[in-house]
CSV table of C-alpha atoms and ligand atoms in Angstrom, one decimal:
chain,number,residue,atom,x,y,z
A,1,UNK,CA,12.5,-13.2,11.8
A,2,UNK,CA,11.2,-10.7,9.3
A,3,UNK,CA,7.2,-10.0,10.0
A,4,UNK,CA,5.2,-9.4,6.9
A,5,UNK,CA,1.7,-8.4,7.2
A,6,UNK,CA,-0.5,-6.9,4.7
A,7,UNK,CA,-4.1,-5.5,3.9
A,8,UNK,CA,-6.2,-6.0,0.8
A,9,UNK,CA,-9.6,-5.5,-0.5
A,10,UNK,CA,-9.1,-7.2,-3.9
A,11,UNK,CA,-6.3,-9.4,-3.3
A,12,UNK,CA,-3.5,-7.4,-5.2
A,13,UNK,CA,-1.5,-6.5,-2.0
A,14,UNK,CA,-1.9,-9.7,-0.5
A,15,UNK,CA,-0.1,-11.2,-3.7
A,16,UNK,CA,2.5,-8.7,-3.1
A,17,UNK,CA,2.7,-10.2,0.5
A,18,UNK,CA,2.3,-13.5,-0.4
A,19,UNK,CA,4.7,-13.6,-3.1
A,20,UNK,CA,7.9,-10.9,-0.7
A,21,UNK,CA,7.4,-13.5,2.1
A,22,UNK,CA,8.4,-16.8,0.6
A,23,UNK,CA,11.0,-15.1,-0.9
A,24,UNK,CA,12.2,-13.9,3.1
A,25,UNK,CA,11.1,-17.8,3.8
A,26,UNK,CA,7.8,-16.8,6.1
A,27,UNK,CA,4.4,-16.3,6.2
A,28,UNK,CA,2.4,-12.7,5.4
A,29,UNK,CA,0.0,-12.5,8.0
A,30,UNK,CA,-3.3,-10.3,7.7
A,31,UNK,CA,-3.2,-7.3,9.7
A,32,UNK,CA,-6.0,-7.9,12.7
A,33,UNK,CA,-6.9,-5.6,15.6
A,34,UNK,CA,-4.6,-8.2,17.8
A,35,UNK,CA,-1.7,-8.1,15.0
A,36,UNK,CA,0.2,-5.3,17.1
A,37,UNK,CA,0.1,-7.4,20.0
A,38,UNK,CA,1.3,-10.4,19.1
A,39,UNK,CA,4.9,-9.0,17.6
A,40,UNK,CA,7.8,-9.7,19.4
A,41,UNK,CA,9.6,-5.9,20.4
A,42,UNK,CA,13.1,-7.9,20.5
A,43,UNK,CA,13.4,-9.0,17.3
A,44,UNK,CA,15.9,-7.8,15.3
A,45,UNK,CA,14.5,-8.0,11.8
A,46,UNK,CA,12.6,-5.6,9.6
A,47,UNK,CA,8.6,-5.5,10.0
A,48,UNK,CA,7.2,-4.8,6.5
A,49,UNK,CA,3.3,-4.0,6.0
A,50,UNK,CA,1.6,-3.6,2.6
A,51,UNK,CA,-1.7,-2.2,1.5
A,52,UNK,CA,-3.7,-0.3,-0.7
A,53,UNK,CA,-4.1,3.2,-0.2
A,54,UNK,CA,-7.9,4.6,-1.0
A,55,UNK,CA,-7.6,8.3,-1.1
A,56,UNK,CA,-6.8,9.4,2.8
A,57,UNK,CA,-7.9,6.0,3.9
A,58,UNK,CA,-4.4,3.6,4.4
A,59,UNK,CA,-4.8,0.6,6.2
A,60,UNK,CA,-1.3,0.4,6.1
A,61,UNK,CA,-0.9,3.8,7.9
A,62,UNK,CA,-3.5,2.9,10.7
A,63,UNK,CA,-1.3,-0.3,11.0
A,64,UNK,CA,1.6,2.0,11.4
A,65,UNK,CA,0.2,4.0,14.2
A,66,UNK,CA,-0.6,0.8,16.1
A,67,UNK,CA,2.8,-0.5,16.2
A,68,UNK,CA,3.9,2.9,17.3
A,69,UNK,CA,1.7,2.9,20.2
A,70,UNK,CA,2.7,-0.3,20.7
A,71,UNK,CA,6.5,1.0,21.1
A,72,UNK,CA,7.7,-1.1,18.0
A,73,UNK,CA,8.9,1.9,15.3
A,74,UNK,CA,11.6,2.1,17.5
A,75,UNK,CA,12.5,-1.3,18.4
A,76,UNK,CA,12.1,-2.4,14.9
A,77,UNK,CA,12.7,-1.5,11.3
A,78,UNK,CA,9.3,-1.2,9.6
A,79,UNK,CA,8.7,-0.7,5.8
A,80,UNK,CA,5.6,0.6,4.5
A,81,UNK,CA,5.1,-0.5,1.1
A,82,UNK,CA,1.8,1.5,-0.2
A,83,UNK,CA,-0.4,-0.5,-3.3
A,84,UNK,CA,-1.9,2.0,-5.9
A,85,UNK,CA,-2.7,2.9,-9.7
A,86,UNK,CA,-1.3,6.4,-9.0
A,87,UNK,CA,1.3,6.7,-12.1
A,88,UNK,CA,5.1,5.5,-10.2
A,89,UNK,CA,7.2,9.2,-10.8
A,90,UNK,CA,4.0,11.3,-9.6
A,91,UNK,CA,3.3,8.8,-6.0
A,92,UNK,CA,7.0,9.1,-5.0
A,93,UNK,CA,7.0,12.7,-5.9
A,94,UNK,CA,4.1,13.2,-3.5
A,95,UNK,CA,4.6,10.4,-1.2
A,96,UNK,CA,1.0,10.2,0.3
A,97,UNK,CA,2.0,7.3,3.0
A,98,UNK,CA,4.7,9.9,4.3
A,99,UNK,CA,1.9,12.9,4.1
A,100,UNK,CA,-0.2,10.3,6.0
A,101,UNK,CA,2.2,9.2,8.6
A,102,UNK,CA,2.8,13.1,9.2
A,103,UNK,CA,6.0,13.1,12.3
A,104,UNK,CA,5.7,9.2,12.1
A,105,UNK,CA,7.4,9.4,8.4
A,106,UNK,CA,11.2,9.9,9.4
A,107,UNK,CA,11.2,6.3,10.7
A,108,UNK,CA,9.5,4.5,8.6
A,109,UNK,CA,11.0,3.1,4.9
A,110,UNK,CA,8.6,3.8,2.3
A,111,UNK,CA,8.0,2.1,-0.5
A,112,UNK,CA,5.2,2.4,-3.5
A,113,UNK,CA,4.1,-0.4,-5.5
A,114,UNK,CA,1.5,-0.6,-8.5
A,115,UNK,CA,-1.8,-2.2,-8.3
A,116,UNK,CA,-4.8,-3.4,-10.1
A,117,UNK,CA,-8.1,-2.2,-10.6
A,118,UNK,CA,-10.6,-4.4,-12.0
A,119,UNK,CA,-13.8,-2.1,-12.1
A,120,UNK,CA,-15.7,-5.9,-13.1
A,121,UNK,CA,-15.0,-6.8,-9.1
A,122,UNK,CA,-15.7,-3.2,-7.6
A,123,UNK,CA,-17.9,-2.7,-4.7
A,124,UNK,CA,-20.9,-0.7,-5.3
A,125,UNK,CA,-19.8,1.6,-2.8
A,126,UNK,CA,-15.8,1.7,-4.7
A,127,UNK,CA,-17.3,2.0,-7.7
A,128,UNK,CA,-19.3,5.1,-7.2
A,129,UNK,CA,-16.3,6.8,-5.0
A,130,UNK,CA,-14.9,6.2,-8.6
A,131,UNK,CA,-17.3,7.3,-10.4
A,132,UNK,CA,-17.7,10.5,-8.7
A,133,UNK,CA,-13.8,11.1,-8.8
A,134,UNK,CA,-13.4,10.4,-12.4
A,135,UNK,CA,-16.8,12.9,-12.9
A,136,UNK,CA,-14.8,15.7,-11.3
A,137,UNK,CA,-12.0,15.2,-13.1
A,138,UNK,CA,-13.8,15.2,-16.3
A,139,UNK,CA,-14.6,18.3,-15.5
A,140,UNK,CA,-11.4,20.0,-14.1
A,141,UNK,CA,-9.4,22.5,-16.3
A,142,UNK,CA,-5.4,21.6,-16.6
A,143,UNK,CA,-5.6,17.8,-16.1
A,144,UNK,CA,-2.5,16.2,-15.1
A,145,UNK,CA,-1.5,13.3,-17.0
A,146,UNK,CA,-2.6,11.1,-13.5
A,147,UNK,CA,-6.1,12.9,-13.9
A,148,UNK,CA,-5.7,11.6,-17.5
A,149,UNK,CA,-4.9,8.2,-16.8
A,150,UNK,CA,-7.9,7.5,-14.6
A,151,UNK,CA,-10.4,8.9,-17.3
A,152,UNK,CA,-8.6,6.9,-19.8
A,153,UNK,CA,-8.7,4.0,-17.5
A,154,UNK,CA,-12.2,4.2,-16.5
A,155,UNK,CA,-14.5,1.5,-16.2
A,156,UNK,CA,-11.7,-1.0,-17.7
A,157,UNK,CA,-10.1,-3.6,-15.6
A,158,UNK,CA,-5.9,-2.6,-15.1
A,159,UNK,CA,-3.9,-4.8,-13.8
A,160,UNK,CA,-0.6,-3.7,-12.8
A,161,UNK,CA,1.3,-5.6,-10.6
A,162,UNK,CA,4.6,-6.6,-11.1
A,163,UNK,CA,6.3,-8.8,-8.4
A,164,UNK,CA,10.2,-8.0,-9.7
A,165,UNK,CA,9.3,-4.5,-7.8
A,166,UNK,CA,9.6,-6.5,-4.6
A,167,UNK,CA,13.3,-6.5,-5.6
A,168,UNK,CA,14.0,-3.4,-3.6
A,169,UNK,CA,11.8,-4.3,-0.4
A,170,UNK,CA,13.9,-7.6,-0.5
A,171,UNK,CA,17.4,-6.1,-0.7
A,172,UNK,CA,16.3,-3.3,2.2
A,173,UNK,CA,15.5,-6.5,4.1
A,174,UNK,CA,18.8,-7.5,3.5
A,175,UNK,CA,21.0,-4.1,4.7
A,176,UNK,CA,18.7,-4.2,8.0
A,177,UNK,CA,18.5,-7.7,8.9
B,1,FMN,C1,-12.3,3.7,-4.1
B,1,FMN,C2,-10.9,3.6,-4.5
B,1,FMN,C3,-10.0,4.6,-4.2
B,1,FMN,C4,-8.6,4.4,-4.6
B,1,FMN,N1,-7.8,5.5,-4.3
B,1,FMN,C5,-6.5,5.4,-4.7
B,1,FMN,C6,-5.6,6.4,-4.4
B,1,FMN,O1,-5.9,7.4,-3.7
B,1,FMN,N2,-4.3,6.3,-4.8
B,1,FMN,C7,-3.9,5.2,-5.5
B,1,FMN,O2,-2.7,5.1,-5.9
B,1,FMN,N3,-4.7,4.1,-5.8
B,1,FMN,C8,-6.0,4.2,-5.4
B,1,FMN,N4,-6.9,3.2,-5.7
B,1,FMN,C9,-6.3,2.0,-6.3
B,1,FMN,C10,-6.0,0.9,-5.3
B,1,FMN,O3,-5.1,1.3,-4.3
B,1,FMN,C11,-5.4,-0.3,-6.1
B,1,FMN,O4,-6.4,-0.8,-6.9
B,1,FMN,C12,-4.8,-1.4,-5.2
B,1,FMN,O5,-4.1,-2.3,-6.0
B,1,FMN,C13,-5.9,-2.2,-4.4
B,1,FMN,O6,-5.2,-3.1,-3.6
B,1,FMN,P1,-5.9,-4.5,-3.2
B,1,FMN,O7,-6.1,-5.3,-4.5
B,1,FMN,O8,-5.0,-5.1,-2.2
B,1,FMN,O9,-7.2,-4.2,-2.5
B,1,FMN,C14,-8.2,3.3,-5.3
B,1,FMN,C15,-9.1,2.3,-5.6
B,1,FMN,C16,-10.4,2.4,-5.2
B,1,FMN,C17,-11.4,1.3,-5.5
């Protein structure tokens, strides 16, 4: 059976996970420190983990790691489907899960999905990670049209998911099941 597991601070990547495993018929499971554990190494089917990415913090990567140490990116296919507001042509163009797995990248799928941002719900301590970000970039010559994007999007809740991008997760699921 397919394994689904995801992390999420504001819930956007656990709809993702939700909504990709009851359309492979099972149940997304949060990722705990006894998740890696409990996975069966003889299983055929794909594991797939989503979460948000927060600058070099990626749950999803650290999750990653763990099942390697665990011996499972061998045993297993394992997808690694990254949740951000990075603009969809610039994230696959610099791939930040595969920077972040470093020599782990070659065996794992990845896969990049947009998110949502509600600044109304942020943290105090997201919010002024934010806030200083979106200062700097304020102030930076040459801004890209990402740079853009976040000052344009600041302080505004953006909501960007769109669960008919699971269609590709599903059908890779489907050539390695
Ligand atoms: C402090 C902070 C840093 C973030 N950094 C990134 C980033 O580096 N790249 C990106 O694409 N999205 C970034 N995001 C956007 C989140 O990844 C996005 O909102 C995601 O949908 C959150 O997932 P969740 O709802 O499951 O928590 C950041 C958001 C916050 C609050």
């Amino acid at each position: 059976m397919t394994d689904v597991f995801y992390a999420s601070y504001y819930g956007s990547s656990k709809q993702y996970a939700d909504a990709l495993a009851e359309r492979l018929g099972v149940t997304a499971r949060e990722i705990s420190d006894e998740s890696a554990s409990l996975i069966d190494v003889s299983a055929a089917a794909p594991i797939i983990v989503l979460s948000p990415i927060h600058g070099p913090s990626h749950p999803g990567v650290k999750f990653v790691k763990e099942l390697e140490k665990a011996g499972l990116v061998d045993k297993r296919r394992i997808a690694l489907a990254t949740v951000g507001m990075t603009l969809d042509d610039v994230v696959v163009a610099q791939d930040p899960a595969g920077e972040l797995l470093g020599n782990l990248a070659e065996r794992v799928e990845r896969f990049y999905l947009p998110g949502r941002m509600n600044y109304s719900e942020l943290r105090v301590k997201h919010r002024n990670i934010m806030k200083g970000l979106v200062t700097m970039l304020k102030m930076k010559p040459g801004k890209s049209k990402n740079d853009q994007m976040m000052i344009d999007t600041y302080g505004e809740d953006v909501d960007r998911v769109d669960l008919s991008r699971l269609d590709a997760i599903v059908e890779w699921v489907g050539n390695h099941t």
